Amino acid sequence: MTFWDFLYRLGPGWPRERGWYALGLFVQTGFILWLIAAYPALRTDEFFKSISTAIVVTGWIGFAVGLRDPSQDRAQVGTALAGFKAAVDRLPPHKPEEEKS
């Protein structure tokens, strides 16, 4: 049993892994917005703006990618590999040059 299964079995209302991830992103984004409101000097700090934007954007992109169905990815990769194998099978056999003595 994983930690996530343990939390889920505690009772109704506990989210699965993706739910915890979404909750964490929400809290993280809220904290960054709170920092901006609490410390007005951060509004003009280019480093803070860059880092906070990168943290929020990469988190939400990771969440969107995490919601993808892995079976679709496996099917797409399998189709691509089958195409590559068919292309390689059509190549003429390689005959190494005879060694010159």
JSON list of C-alpha atoms in Angstrom, two decimals:
[
{"chain": "A", "resi": 1, "resn": "MET", "atom": "CA", "xyz": [0.00, 0.00, 0.00]},
{"chain": "A", "resi": 2, "resn": "THR", "atom": "CA", "xyz": [1.37, 3.40, -0.95]},
{"chain": "A", "resi": 3, "resn": "PHE", "atom": "CA", "xyz": [1.05, 6.56, 1.08]},
{"chain": "A", "resi": 4, "resn": "TRP", "atom": "CA", "xyz": [-1.61, 7.81, -1.36]},
{"chain": "A", "resi": 5, "resn": "ASP", "atom": "CA", "xyz": [-3.65, 4.63, -0.95]},
{"chain": "A", "resi": 6, "resn": "PHE", "atom": "CA", "xyz": [-3.43, 5.05, 2.82]},
{"chain": "A", "resi": 7, "resn": "LEU", "atom": "CA", "xyz": [-4.79, 8.60, 2.61]},
{"chain": "A", "resi": 8, "resn": "TYR", "atom": "CA", "xyz": [-7.53, 7.53, 0.22]},
{"chain": "A", "resi": 9, "resn": "ARG", "atom": "CA", "xyz": [-8.63, 4.72, 2.55]},
{"chain": "A", "resi": 10, "resn": "LEU", "atom": "CA", "xyz": [-8.90, 7.05, 5.56]},
{"chain": "A", "resi": 11, "resn": "GLY", "atom": "CA", "xyz": [-12.37, 7.96, 4.48]},
{"chain": "A", "resi": 12, "resn": "PRO", "atom": "CA", "xyz": [-14.48, 9.65, 1.88]},
{"chain": "A", "resi": 13, "resn": "GLY", "atom": "CA", "xyz": [-13.32, 12.99, 0.63]},
{"chain": "A", "resi": 14, "resn": "TRP", "atom": "CA", "xyz": [-9.60, 12.28, 0.49]},
{"chain": "A", "resi": 15, "resn": "PRO", "atom": "CA", "xyz": [-8.34, 12.90, -3.06]},
{"chain": "A", "resi": 16, "resn": "ARG", "atom": "CA", "xyz": [-6.17, 10.64, -5.13]},
{"chain": "A", "resi": 17, "resn": "GLU", "atom": "CA", "xyz": [-2.62, 11.60, -6.23]},
{"chain": "A", "resi": 18, "resn": "ARG", "atom": "CA", "xyz": [-3.83, 14.06, -8.86]},
{"chain": "A", "resi": 19, "resn": "GLY", "atom": "CA", "xyz": [-6.12, 15.74, -6.39]},
{"chain": "A", "resi": 20, "resn": "TRP", "atom": "CA", "xyz": [-3.26, 16.30, -3.95]},
{"chain": "A", "resi": 21, "resn": "TYR", "atom": "CA", "xyz": [-1.14, 17.61, -6.80]},
{"chain": "A", "resi": 22, "resn": "ALA", "atom": "CA", "xyz": [-3.85, 20.09, -7.79]},
{"chain": "A", "resi": 23, "resn": "LEU", "atom": "CA", "xyz": [-4.29, 21.14, -4.15]},
{"chain": "A", "resi": 24, "resn": "GLY", "atom": "CA", "xyz": [-0.53, 21.69, -3.83]},
{"chain": "A", "resi": 25, "resn": "LEU", "atom": "CA", "xyz": [-0.48, 23.81, -6.97]},
{"chain": "A", "resi": 26, "resn": "PHE", "atom": "CA", "xyz": [-3.38, 25.87, -5.67]},
{"chain": "A", "resi": 27, "resn": "VAL", "atom": "CA", "xyz": [-1.66, 26.46, -2.32]},
{"chain": "A", "resi": 28, "resn": "GLN", "atom": "CA", "xyz": [1.65, 27.26, -4.03]},
{"chain": "A", "resi": 29, "resn": "THR", "atom": "CA", "xyz": [0.04, 29.78, -6.38]},
{"chain": "A", "resi": 30, "resn": "GLY", "atom": "CA", "xyz": [-1.91, 31.31, -3.50]},
{"chain": "A", "resi": 31, "resn": "PHE", "atom": "CA", "xyz": [1.29, 31.65, -1.46]},
{"chain": "A", "resi": 32, "resn": "ILE", "atom": "CA", "xyz": [3.07, 33.42, -4.32]},
{"chain": "A", "resi": 33, "resn": "LEU", "atom": "CA", "xyz": [0.13, 35.80, -4.72]},
{"chain": "A", "resi": 34, "resn": "TRP", "atom": "CA", "xyz": [0.13, 36.40, -0.95]},
{"chain": "A", "resi": 35, "resn": "LEU", "atom": "CA", "xyz": [3.86, 37.21, -1.09]},
{"chain": "A", "resi": 36, "resn": "ILE", "atom": "CA", "xyz": [3.19, 39.80, -3.78]},
{"chain": "A", "resi": 37, "resn": "ALA", "atom": "CA", "xyz": [0.42, 41.37, -1.68]},
{"chain": "A", "resi": 38, "resn": "ALA", "atom": "CA", "xyz": [2.38, 41.26, 1.59]},
{"chain": "A", "resi": 39, "resn": "TYR", "atom": "CA", "xyz": [5.67, 42.54, 0.18]},
{"chain": "A", "resi": 40, "resn": "PRO", "atom": "CA", "xyz": [5.01, 45.22, -2.46]},
{"chain": "A", "resi": 41, "resn": "ALA", "atom": "CA", "xyz": [8.73, 45.50, -3.24]},
{"chain": "A", "resi": 42, "resn": "LEU", "atom": "CA", "xyz": [8.51, 42.08, -4.92]},
{"chain": "A", "resi": 43, "resn": "ARG", "atom": "CA", "xyz": [6.29, 43.59, -7.63]},
{"chain": "A", "resi": 44, "resn": "THR", "atom": "CA", "xyz": [9.29, 45.37, -9.08]},
{"chain": "A", "resi": 45, "resn": "ASP", "atom": "CA", "xyz": [11.86, 42.63, -8.51]},
{"chain": "A", "resi": 46, "resn": "GLU", "atom": "CA", "xyz": [12.52, 41.03, -11.90]},
{"chain": "A", "resi": 47, "resn": "PHE", "atom": "CA", "xyz": [14.12, 37.93, -10.38]},
{"chain": "A", "resi": 48, "resn": "PHE", "atom": "CA", "xyz": [11.11, 37.21, -8.19]},
{"chain": "A", "resi": 49, "resn": "LYS", "atom": "CA", "xyz": [8.72, 37.76, -11.10]},
{"chain": "A", "resi": 50, "resn": "SER", "atom": "CA", "xyz": [10.69, 35.38, -13.31]},
{"chain": "A", "resi": 51, "resn": "ILE", "atom": "CA", "xyz": [11.04, 32.67, -10.67]},
{"chain": "A", "resi": 52, "resn": "SER", "atom": "CA", "xyz": [7.43, 32.84, -9.50]},
{"chain": "A", "resi": 53, "resn": "THR", "atom": "CA", "xyz": [6.14, 32.75, -13.07]},
{"chain": "A", "resi": 54, "resn": "ALA", "atom": "CA", "xyz": [8.36, 29.77, -13.87]},
{"chain": "A", "resi": 55, "resn": "ILE", "atom": "CA", "xyz": [7.22, 27.91, -10.75]},
{"chain": "A", "resi": 56, "resn": "VAL", "atom": "CA", "xyz": [3.53, 28.46, -11.42]},
{"chain": "A", "resi": 57, "resn": "VAL", "atom": "CA", "xyz": [3.65, 27.82, -15.17]},
{"chain": "A", "resi": 58, "resn": "THR", "atom": "CA", "xyz": [5.76, 24.66, -14.96]},
{"chain": "A", "resi": 59, "resn": "GLY", "atom": "CA", "xyz": [3.53, 23.34, -12.19]},
{"chain": "A", "resi": 60, "resn": "TRP", "atom": "CA", "xyz": [0.34, 23.85, -14.15]},
{"chain": "A", "resi": 61, "resn": "ILE", "atom": "CA", "xyz": [1.88, 22.45, -17.33]},
{"chain": "A", "resi": 62, "resn": "GLY", "atom": "CA", "xyz": [3.07, 19.42, -15.36]},
{"chain": "A", "resi": 63, "resn": "PHE", "atom": "CA", "xyz": [-0.44, 19.00, -14.00]},
{"chain": "A", "resi": 64, "resn": "ALA", "atom": "CA", "xyz": [-1.93, 19.13, -17.50]},
{"chain": "A", "resi": 65, "resn": "VAL", "atom": "CA", "xyz": [0.59, 16.59, -18.78]},
{"chain": "A", "resi": 66, "resn": "GLY", "atom": "CA", "xyz": [-0.03, 14.43, -15.72]},
{"chain": "A", "resi": 67, "resn": "LEU", "atom": "CA", "xyz": [-3.71, 14.18, -16.61]},
{"chain": "A", "resi": 68, "resn": "ARG", "atom": "CA", "xyz": [-2.93, 12.58, -19.96]},
{"chain": "A", "resi": 69, "resn": "ASP", "atom": "CA", "xyz": [-3.95, 9.00, -20.45]},
{"chain": "A", "resi": 70, "resn": "PRO", "atom": "CA", "xyz": [-0.74, 6.92, -20.63]},
{"chain": "A", "resi": 71, "resn": "SER", "atom": "CA", "xyz": [-2.47, 4.25, -22.72]},
{"chain": "A", "resi": 72, "resn": "GLN", "atom": "CA", "xyz": [-2.82, 6.79, -25.54]},
{"chain": "A", "resi": 73, "resn": "ASP", "atom": "CA", "xyz": [0.89, 7.59, -25.30]},
{"chain": "A", "resi": 74, "resn": "ARG", "atom": "CA", "xyz": [1.80, 3.90, -25.42]},
{"chain": "A", "resi": 75, "resn": "ALA", "atom": "CA", "xyz": [-0.42, 3.42, -28.47]},
{"chain": "A", "resi": 76, "resn": "GLN", "atom": "CA", "xyz": [1.18, 6.37, -30.28]},
{"chain": "A", "resi": 77, "resn": "VAL", "atom": "CA", "xyz": [4.70, 5.19, -29.46]},
{"chain": "A", "resi": 78, "resn": "GLY", "atom": "CA", "xyz": [3.80, 1.65, -30.53]},
{"chain": "A", "resi": 79, "resn": "THR", "atom": "CA", "xyz": [2.48, 2.91, -33.87]},
{"chain": "A", "resi": 80, "resn": "ALA", "atom": "CA", "xyz": [5.64, 4.95, -34.44]},
{"chain": "A", "resi": 81, "resn": "LEU", "atom": "CA", "xyz": [7.90, 2.01, -33.58]},
{"chain": "A", "resi": 82, "resn": "ALA", "atom": "CA", "xyz": [5.94, -0.28, -35.90]},
{"chain": "A", "resi": 83, "resn": "GLY", "atom": "CA", "xyz": [6.44, 2.26, -38.71]},
{"chain": "A", "resi": 84, "resn": "PHE", "atom": "CA", "xyz": [10.17, 2.44, -38.02]},
{"chain": "A", "resi": 85, "resn": "LYS", "atom": "CA", "xyz": [10.44, -1.35, -37.95]},
{"chain": "A", "resi": 86, "resn": "ALA", "atom": "CA", "xyz": [8.61, -1.60, -41.30]},
{"chain": "A", "resi": 87, "resn": "ALA", "atom": "CA", "xyz": [11.00, 0.98, -42.81]},
{"chain": "A", "resi": 88, "resn": "VAL", "atom": "CA", "xyz": [14.05, -0.89, -41.51]},
{"chain": "A", "resi": 89, "resn": "ASP", "atom": "CA", "xyz": [12.69, -4.21, -42.79]},
{"chain": "A", "resi": 90, "resn": "ARG", "atom": "CA", "xyz": [12.43, -2.74, -46.31]},
{"chain": "A", "resi": 91, "resn": "LEU", "atom": "CA", "xyz": [16.11, -1.80, -46.39]},
{"chain": "A", "resi": 92, "resn": "PRO", "atom": "CA", "xyz": [18.34, -4.11, -48.42]},
{"chain": "A", "resi": 93, "resn": "PRO", "atom": "CA", "xyz": [20.50, -6.44, -46.36]},
{"chain": "A", "resi": 94, "resn": "HIS", "atom": "CA", "xyz": [23.91, -5.08, -45.50]},
{"chain": "A", "resi": 95, "resn": "LYS", "atom": "CA", "xyz": [26.82, -7.05, -46.88]},
{"chain": "A", "resi": 96, "resn": "PRO", "atom": "CA", "xyz": [30.16, -6.16, -45.33]},
{"chain": "A", "resi": 97, "resn": "GLU", "atom": "CA", "xyz": [33.08, -5.64, -47.70]},
{"chain": "A", "resi": 98, "resn": "GLU", "atom": "CA", "xyz": [35.50, -8.51, -47.88]},
{"chain": "A", "resi": 99, "resn": "GLU", "atom": "CA", "xyz": [38.75, -7.83, -46.13]},
{"chain": "A", "resi": 100, "resn": "LYS", "atom": "CA", "xyz": [41.63, -6.98, -48.41]},
{"chain": "A", "resi": 101, "resn": "SER", "atom": "CA", "xyz": [44.78, -8.97, -47.74]}
]
